[in-house]
Short mmCIF file of C-alpha atoms in Angstrom, two decimals:
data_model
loop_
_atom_site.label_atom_id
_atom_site.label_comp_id
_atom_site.label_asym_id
_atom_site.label_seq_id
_atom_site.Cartn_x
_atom_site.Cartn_y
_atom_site.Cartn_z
CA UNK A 1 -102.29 -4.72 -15.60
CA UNK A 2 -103.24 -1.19 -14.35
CA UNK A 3 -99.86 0.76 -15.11
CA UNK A 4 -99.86 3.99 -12.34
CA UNK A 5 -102.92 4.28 -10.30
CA UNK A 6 -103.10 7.60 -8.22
CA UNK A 7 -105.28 8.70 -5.13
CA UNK A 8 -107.08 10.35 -4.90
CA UNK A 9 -108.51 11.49 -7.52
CA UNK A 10 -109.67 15.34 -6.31
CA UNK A 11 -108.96 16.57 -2.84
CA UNK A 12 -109.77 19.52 -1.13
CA UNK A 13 -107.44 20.79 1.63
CA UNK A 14 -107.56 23.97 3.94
CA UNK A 15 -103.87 25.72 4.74
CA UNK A 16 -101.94 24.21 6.90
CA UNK A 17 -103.84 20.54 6.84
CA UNK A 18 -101.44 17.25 5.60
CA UNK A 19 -102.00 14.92 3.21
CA UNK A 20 -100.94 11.68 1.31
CA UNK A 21 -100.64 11.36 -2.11
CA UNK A 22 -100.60 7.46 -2.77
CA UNK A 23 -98.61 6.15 -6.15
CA UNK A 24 -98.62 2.30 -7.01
CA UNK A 25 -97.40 0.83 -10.05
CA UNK A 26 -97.69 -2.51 -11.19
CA UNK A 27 -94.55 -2.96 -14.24
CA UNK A 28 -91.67 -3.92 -11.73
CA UNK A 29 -90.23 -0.65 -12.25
CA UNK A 30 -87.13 0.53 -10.77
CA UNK A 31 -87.52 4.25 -11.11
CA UNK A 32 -90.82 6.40 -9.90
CA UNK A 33 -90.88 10.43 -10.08
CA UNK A 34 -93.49 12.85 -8.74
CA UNK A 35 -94.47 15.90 -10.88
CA UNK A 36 -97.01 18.68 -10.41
CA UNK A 37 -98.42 20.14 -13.70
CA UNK A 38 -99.62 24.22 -13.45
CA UNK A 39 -100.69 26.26 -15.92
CA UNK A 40 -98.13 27.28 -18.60
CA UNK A 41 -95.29 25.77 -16.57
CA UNK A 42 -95.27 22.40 -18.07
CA UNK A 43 -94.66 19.73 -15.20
CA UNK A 44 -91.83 19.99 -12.73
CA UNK A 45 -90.26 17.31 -11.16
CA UNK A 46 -91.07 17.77 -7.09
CA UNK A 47 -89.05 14.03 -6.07
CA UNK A 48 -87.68 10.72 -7.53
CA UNK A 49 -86.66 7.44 -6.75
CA UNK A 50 -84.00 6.38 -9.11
CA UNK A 51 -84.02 2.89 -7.49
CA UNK A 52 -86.15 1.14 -4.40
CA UNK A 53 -84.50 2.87 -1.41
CA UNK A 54 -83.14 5.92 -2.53
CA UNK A 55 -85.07 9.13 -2.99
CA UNK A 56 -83.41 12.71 -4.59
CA UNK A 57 -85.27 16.18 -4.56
CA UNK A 58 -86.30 17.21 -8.19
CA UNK A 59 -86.74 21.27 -9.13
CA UNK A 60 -89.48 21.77 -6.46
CA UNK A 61 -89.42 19.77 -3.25
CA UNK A 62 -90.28 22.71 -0.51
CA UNK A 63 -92.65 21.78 0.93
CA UNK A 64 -92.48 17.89 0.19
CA UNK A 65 -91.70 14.68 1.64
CA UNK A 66 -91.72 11.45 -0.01
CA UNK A 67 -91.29 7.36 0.55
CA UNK A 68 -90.30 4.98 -1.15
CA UNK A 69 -92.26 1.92 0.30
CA UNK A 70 -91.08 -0.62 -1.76
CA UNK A 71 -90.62 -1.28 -5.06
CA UNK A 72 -94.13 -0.76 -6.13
CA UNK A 73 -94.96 2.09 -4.11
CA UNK A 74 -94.13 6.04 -3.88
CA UNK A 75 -95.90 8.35 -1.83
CA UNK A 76 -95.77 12.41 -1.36
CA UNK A 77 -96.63 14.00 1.60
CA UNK A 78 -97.93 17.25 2.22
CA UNK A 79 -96.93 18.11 5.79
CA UNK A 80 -98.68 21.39 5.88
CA UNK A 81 -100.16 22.49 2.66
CA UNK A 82 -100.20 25.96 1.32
CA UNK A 83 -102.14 27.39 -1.14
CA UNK A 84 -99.80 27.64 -3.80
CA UNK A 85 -99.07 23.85 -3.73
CA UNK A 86 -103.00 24.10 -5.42
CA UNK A 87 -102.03 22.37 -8.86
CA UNK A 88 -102.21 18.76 -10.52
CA UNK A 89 -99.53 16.12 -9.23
CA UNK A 90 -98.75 13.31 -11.45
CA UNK A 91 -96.74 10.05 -10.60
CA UNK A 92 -94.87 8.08 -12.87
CA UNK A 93 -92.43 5.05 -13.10
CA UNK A 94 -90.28 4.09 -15.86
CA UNK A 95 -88.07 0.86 -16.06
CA UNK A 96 -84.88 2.17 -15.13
CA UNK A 97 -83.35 5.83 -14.65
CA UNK A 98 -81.80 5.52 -18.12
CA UNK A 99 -82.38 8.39 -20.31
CA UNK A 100 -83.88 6.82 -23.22
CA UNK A 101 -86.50 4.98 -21.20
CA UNK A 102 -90.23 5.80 -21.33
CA UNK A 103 -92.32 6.90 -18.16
CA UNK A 104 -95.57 5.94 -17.82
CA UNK A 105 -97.85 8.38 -15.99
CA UNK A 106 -100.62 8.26 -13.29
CA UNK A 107 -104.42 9.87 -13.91
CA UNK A 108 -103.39 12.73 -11.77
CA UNK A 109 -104.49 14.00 -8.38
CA UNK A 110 -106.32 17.27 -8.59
CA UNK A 111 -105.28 19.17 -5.30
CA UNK A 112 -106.87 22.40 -4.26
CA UNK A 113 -105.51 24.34 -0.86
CA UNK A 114 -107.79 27.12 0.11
CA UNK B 1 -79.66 24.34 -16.75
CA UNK B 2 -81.38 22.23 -18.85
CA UNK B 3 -84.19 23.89 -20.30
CA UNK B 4 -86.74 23.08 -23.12
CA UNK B 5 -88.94 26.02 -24.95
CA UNK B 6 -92.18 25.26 -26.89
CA UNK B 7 -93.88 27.16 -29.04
CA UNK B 8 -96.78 28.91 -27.72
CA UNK B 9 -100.76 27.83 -27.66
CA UNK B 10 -103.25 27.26 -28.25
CA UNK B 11 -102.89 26.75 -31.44
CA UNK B 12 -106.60 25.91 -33.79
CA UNK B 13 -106.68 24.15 -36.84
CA UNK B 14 -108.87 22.60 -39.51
CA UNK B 15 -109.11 18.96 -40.25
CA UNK B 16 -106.72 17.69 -42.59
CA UNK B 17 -104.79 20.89 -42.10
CA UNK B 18 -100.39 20.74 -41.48
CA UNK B 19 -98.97 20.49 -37.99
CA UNK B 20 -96.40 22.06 -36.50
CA UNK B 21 -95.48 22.50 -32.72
CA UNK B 22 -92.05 23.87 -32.21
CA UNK B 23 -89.49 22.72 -29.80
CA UNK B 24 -85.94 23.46 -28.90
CA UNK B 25 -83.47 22.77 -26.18
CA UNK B 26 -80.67 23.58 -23.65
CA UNK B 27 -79.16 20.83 -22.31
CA UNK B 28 -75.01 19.58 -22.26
CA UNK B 29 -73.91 16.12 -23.30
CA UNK B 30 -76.35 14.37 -25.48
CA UNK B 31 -80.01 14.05 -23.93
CA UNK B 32 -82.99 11.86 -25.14
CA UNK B 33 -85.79 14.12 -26.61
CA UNK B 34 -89.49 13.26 -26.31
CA UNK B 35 -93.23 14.26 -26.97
CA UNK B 36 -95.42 12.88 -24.76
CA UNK B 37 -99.20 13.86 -25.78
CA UNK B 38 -102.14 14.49 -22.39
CA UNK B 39 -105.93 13.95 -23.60
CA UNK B 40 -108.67 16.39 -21.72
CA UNK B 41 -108.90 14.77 -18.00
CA UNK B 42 -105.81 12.18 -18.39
CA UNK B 43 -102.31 11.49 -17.46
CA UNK B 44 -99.79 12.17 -20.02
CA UNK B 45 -98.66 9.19 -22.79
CA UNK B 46 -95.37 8.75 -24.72
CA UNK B 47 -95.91 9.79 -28.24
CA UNK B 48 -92.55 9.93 -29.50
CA UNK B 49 -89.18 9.92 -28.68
CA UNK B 50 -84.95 10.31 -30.27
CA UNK B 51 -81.98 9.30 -28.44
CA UNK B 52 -79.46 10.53 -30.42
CA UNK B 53 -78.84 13.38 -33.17
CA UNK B 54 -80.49 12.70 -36.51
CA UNK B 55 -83.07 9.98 -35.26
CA UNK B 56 -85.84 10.29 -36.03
CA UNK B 57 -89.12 9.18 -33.50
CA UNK B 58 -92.57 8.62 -35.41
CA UNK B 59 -95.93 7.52 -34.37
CA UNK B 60 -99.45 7.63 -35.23
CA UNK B 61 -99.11 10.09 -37.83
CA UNK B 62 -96.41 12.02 -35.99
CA UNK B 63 -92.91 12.98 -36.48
CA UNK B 64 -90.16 14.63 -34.94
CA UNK B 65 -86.39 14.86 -35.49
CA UNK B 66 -83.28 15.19 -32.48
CA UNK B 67 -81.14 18.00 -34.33
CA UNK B 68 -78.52 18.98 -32.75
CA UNK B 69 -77.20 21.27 -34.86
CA UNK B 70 -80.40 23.37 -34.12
CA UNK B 71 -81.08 22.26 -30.83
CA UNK B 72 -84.90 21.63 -32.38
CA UNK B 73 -87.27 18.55 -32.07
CA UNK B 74 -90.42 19.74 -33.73
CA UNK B 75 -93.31 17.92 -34.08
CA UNK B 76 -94.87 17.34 -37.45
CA UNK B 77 -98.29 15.44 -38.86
CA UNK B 78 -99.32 15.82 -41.99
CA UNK B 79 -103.41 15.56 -42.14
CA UNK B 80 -104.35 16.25 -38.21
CA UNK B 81 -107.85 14.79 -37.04
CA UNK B 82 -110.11 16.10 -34.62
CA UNK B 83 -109.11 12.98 -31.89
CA UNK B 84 -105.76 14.56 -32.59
CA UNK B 85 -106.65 17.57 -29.99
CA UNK B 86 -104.69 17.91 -26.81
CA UNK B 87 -101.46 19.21 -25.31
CA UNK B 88 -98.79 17.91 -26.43
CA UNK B 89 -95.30 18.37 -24.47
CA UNK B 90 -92.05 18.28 -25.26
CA UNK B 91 -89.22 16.90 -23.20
CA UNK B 92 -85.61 15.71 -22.07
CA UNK B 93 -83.88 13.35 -20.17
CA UNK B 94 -80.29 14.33 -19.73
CA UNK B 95 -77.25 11.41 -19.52
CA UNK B 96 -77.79 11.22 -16.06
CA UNK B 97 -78.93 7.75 -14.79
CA UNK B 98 -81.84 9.74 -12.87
CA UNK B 99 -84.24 9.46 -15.94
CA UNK B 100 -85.29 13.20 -14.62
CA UNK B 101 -87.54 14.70 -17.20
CA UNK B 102 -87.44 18.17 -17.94
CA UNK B 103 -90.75 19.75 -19.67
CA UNK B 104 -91.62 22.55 -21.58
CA UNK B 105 -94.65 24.80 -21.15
CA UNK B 106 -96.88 22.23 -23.32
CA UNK B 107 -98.52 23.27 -26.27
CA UNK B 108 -102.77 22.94 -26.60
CA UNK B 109 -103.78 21.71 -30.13
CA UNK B 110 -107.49 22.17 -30.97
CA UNK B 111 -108.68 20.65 -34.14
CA UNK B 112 -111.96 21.92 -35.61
CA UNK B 113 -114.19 19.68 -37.94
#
């Protein structure tokens, strides 16, 4: 049972080049959310997928695409990335979208756009 | 808008010494509260949470308690350990079925031998 897995791991982009962030999880979870983490900002929610088919814009989502695959999957695309989408981006999943329910989080992909 | 506020870092202790991170919220309606704890080079990890006023959400050591009448959920440990440093983030989730998390600034705890 892996929980989130996230990759990469590190990537290194120059402006204007896409990307694929890849999310999997592995608990049957309904919901799956995409957050990027900078310094002193806590993490913001870029997209989510309340349920398999749907997907909502969060606080940040110029900039961002996403897709739900299936059930197991979420993905966020960078179509052309600018250096202040440089940060941490962490998936996570949680059961359902109900409030009291834990997410479990991803490892993290460490992006840097020169 | 929703909004949660932490206390400021870093913030260095001693072993054995008293925690306390500070939290408080904005939010309408009645939101769950959590901590959720990252370790140097790793995701973050639920460490506690309260879904209504007046619970209170322990673990490992840890406490916090959902008052509404203060709009606080501050995190408390008694005796903190040195495996205990990390930064530690509060958060809601409002009554929305969305489960949307909404994070404060997180707070870095280092704990000196």
């Amino acid at each position: 049972n892996a929980g989130v897995t996230q990759t990469p791991k590190f990537q290194v982009l120059k402006t204007g080049q896409s990307m694929t962030l890849q999310c999997a999880q592995d608990m049957n979870h309904n919901s799956m959310y995409w957050y990027r983490q900078d310094p002193g900002m806590g993490l913001r929610l870029i997209y989510y997928s309340a349920s398999e088919g749907t997907t909502d814009k969060g606080e940040v989502p110029n900039g961002y695409n996403v897709s739900r695959l299936n059930k197991r999957e979420f993905s966020l695309r960078l179509e052309s990335a600018a250096p202040s989408q440089t940060s941490v981006y962490f998936c996570a999943s949680s059961a359902t979208g109900a409030p009291y329910n834990e997410q479990f989080f991803g490892p993290g992909t460490r992006l840097t756009v020169l | 808008g929703n909004s949660v506020t932490q206390m400021e870092g870093p913030v260095t202790l001693s072993e054995e010494a008293f925690l306390t991170i500070n939290c408080t919220y904005t939010a309408t309606g009645y939101p769950s509260l959590f901590w959720y704890v990252q370790y140097p080079g790793e995701g973050l990890q639920l460490l506690l949470k309260a879904t209504k006023a007046d619970d209170k959400g322990s673990n490992k050591g840890f406490e916090a308690t959902y008052r509404k009448e203060t709009t606080s959920f501050h995190l408390e440990k008694g005796s903190v350990q040195v495996s205990d440093s990390a930064v530690y983030f509060c958060a809601l989730s409002d009554s929305s079925n969305t489960g949307k998390l909404i994070f404060g600034q997180g707070t870095t705890l280092q704990v000196k031998p």
